[in-house]
PDB file of C-alpha atoms in Angstrom:
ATOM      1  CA  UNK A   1     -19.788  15.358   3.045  1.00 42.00           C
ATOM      2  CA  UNK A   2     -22.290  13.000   1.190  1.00 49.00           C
ATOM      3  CA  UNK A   3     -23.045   9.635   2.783  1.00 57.00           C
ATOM      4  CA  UNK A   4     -20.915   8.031   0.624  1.00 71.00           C
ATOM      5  CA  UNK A   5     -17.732   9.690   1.204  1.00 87.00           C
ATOM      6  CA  UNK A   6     -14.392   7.789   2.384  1.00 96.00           C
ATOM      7  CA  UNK A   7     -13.153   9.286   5.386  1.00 97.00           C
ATOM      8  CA  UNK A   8      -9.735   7.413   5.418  1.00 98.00           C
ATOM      9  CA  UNK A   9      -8.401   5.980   2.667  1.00 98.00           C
ATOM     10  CA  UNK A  10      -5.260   3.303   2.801  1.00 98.00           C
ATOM     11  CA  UNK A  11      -3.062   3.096  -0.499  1.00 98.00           C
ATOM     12  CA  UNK A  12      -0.623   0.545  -0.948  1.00 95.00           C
ATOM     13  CA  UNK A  13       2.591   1.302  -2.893  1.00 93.00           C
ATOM     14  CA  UNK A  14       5.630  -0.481  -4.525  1.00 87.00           C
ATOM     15  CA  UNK A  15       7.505   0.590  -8.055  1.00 82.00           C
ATOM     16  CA  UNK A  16       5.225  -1.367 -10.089  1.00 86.00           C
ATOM     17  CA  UNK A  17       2.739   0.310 -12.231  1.00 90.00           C
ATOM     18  CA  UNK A  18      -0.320  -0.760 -10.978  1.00 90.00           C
ATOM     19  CA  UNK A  19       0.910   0.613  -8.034  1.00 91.00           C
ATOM     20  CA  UNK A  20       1.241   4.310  -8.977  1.00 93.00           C
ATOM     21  CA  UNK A  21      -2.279   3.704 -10.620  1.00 94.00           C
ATOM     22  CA  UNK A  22      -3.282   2.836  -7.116  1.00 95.00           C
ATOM     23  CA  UNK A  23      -1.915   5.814  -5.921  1.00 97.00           C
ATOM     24  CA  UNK A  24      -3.084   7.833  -8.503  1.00 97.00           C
ATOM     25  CA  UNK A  25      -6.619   7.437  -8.030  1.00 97.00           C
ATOM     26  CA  UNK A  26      -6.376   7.279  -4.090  1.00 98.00           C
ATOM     27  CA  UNK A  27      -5.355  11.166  -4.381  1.00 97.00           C
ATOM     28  CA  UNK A  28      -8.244  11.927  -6.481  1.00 96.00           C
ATOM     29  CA  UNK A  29     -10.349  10.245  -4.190  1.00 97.00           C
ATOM     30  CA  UNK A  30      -9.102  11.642  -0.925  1.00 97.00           C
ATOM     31  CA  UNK A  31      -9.043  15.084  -2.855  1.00 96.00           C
ATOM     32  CA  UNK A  32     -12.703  14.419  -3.527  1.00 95.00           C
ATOM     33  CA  UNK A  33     -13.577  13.151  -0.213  1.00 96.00           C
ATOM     34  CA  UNK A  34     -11.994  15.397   1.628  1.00 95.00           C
ATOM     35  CA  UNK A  35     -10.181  12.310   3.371  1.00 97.00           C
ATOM     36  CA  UNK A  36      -6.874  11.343   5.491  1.00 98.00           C
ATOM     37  CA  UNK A  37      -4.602   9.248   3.379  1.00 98.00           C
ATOM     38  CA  UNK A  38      -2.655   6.826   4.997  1.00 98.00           C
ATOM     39  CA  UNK A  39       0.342   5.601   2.332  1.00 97.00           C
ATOM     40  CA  UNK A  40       2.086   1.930   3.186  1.00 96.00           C
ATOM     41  CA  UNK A  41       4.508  -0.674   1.638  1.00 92.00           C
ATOM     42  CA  UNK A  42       5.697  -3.502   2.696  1.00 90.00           C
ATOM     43  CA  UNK A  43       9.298  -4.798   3.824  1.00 85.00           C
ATOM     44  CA  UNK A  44       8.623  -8.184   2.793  1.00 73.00           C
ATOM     45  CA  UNK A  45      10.967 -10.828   4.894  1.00 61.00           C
ATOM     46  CA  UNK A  46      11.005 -12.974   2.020  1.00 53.00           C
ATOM     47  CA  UNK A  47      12.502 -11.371  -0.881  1.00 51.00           C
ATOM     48  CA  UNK A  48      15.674 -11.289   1.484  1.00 45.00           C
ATOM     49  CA  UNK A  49      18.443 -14.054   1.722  1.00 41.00           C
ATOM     50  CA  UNK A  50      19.139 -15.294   4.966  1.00 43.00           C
ATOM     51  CA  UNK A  51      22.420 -13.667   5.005  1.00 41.00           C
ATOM     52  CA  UNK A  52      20.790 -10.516   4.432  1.00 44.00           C
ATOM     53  CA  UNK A  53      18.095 -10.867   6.677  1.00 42.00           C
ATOM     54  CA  UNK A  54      20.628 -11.659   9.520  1.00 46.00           C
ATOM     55  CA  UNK A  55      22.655  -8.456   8.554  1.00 46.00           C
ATOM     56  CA  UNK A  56      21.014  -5.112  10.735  1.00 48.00           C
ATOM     57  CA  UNK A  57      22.996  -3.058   7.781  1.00 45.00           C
ATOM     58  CA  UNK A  58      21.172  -4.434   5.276  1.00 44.00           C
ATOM     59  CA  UNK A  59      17.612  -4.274   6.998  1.00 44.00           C
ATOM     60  CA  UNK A  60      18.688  -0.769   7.819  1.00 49.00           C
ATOM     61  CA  UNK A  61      19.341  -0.031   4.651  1.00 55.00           C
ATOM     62  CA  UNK A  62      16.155  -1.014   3.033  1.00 68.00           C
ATOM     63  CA  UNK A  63      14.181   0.637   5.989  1.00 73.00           C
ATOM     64  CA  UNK A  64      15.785   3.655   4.771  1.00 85.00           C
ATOM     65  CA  UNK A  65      15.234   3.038   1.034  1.00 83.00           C
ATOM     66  CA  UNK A  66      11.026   2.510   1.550  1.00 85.00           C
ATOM     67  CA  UNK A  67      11.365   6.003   3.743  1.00 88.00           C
ATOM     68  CA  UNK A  68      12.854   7.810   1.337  1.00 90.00           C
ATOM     69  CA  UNK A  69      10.488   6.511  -1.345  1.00 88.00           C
ATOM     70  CA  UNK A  70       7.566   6.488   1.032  1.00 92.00           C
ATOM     71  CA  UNK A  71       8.658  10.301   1.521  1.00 94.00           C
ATOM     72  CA  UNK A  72       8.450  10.746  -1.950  1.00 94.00           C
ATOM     73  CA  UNK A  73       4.708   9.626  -2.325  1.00 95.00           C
ATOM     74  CA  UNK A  74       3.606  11.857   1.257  1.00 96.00           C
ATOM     75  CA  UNK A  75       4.849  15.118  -1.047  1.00 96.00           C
ATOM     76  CA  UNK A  76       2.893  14.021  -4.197  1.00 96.00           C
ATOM     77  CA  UNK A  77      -0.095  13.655  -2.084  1.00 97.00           C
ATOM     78  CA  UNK A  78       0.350  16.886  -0.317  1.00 97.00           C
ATOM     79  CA  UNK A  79       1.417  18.848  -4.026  1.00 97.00           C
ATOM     80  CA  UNK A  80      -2.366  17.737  -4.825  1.00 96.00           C
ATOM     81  CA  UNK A  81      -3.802  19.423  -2.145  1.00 96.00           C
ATOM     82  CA  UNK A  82      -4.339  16.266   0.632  1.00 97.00           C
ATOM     83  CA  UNK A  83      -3.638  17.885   3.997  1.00 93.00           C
ATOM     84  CA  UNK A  84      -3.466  14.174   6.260  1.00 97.00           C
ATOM     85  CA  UNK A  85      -1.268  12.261   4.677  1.00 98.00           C
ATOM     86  CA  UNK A  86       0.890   9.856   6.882  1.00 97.00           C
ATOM     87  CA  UNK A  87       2.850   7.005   5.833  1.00 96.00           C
ATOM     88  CA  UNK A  88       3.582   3.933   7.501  1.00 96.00           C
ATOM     89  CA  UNK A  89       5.922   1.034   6.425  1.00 92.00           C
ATOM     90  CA  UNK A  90       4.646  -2.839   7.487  1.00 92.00           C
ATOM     91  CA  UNK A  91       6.663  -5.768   7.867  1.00 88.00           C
ATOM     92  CA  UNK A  92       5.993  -9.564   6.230  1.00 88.00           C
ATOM     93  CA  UNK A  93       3.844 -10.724   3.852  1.00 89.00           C
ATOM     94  CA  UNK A  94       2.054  -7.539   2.148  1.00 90.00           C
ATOM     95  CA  UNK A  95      -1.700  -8.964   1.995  1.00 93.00           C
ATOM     96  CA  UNK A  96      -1.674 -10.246   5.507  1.00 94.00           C
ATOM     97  CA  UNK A  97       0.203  -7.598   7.107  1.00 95.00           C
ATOM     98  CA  UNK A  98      -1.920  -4.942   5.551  1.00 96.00           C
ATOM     99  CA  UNK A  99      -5.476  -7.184   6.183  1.00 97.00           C
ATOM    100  CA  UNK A 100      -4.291  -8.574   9.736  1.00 97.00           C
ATOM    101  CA  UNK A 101      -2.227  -5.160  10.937  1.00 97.00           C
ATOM    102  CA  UNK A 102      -2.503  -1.874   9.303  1.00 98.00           C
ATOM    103  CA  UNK A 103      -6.303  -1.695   8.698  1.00 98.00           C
ATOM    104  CA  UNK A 104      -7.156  -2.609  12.318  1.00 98.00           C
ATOM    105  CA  UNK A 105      -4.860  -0.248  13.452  1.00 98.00           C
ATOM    106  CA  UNK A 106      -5.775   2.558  11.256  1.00 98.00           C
ATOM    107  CA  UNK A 107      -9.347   1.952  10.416  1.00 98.00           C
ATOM    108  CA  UNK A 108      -9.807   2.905   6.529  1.00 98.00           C
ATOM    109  CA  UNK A 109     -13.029   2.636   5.062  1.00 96.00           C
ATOM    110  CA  UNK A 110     -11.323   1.881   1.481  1.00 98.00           C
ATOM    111  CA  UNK A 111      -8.538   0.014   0.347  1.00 98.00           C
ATOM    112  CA  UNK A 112      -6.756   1.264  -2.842  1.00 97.00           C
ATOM    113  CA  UNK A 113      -4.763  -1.575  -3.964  1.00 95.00           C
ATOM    114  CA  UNK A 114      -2.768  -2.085  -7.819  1.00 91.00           C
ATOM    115  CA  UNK A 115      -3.081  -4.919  -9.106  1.00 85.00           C
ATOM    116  CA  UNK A 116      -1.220  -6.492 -13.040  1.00 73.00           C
ATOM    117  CA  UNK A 117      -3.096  -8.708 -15.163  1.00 59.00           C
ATOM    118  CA  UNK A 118      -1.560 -11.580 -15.180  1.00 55.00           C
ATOM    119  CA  UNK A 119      -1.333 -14.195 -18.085  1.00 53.00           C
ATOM    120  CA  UNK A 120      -0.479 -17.692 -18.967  1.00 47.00           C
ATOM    121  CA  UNK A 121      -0.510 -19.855 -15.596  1.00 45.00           C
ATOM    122  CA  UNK A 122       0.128 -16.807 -13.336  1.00 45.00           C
ATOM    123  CA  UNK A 123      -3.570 -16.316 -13.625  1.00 48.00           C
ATOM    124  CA  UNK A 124      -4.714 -19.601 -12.164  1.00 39.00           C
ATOM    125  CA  UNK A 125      -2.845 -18.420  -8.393  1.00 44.00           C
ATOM    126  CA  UNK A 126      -4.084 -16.119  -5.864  1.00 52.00           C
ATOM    127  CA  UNK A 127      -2.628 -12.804  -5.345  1.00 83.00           C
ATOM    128  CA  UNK A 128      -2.275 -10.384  -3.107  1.00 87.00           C
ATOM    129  CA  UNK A 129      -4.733  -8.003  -4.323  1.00 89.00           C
ATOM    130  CA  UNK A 130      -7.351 -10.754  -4.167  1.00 90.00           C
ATOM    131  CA  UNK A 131      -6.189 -12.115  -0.817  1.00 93.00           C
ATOM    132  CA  UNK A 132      -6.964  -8.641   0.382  1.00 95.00           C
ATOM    133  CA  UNK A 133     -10.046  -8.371  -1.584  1.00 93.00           C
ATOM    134  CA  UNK A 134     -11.172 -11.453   0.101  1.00 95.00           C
ATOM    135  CA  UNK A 135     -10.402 -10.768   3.723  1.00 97.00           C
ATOM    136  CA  UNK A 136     -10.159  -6.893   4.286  1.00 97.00           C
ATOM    137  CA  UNK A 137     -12.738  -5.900   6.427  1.00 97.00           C
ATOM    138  CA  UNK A 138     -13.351  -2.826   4.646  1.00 97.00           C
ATOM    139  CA  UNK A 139     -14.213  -1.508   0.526  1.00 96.00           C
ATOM    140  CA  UNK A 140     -11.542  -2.624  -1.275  1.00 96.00           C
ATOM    141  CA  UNK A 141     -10.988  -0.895  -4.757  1.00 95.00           C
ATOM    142  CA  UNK A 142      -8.600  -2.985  -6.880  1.00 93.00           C
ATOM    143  CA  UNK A 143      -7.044  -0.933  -9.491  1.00 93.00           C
ATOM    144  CA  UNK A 144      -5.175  -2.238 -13.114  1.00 85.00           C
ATOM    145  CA  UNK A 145      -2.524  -0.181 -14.885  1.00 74.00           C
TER     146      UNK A 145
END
């Protein structure tokens, strides 16, 4: 391996677009690399009412949903020829949990994040792609559908 080569590489997922782009490229460069690829999302806390955060069948349920799509990414990954793949679901607020949690714990040298333009006043707020920019303690690749 050259110098320059990732060793572990952490992709964060969702549905959105910029999200499969994420993924997209973090396969080619894991294929490339020769790296581990470590896929996570994020059960975020507060995109839940309170009645459904209180209800274990409806945290259950979700749990189940990211596995089964989280699943779903591990065999894409492993269709393009990436033999480590593991996946790992977080809990909370995505940029913290994956800055403050999953890269100490796993140790990536690169981040693979999505990221949407954003327009109008949406611009003028942080996001989580540049809260993770900003704080992760390792390369951070920001990639835009």
């Amino acid at each position: 391996m050259a110098q320059d080569d990732f060793h572990k590489i952490l992709v964060g997922v969702d549905d959105s677009q910029d999200a499969l782009a994420a993924f997209q490229y973090a396969i080619h460069r894991a294929r490339v690399d020769g790296a581990s690829l470590v896929i996570t999302t994020i059960m975020e806390s507060d995109e839940m009412n309170v009645y459904e955060a209180l209800s274990k069948d409806y945290v259950h349920g979700e749990r189940q949903d990211l596995e089964q799509h989280l699943s779903e990414y591990v065999q894409l990954a492993e269709k393009a020829g990436i033999n480590d793949v593991r996946a790992v679901i977080g809990e909370g607020d995505a940029g913290e949990t994956i800055v403050k949690t999953l890269i100490p714990k796993y140790q990536p040298d690169l981040l693979v994040i999505g990221a949407a333009a954003k327009r109008g006043l949406a611009r003028h707020f942080g996001s989580q792609a540049a809260y993770m920019a900003k704080y992760a303690p390792c390369s951070v690749l920001v990639v835009r559908e």
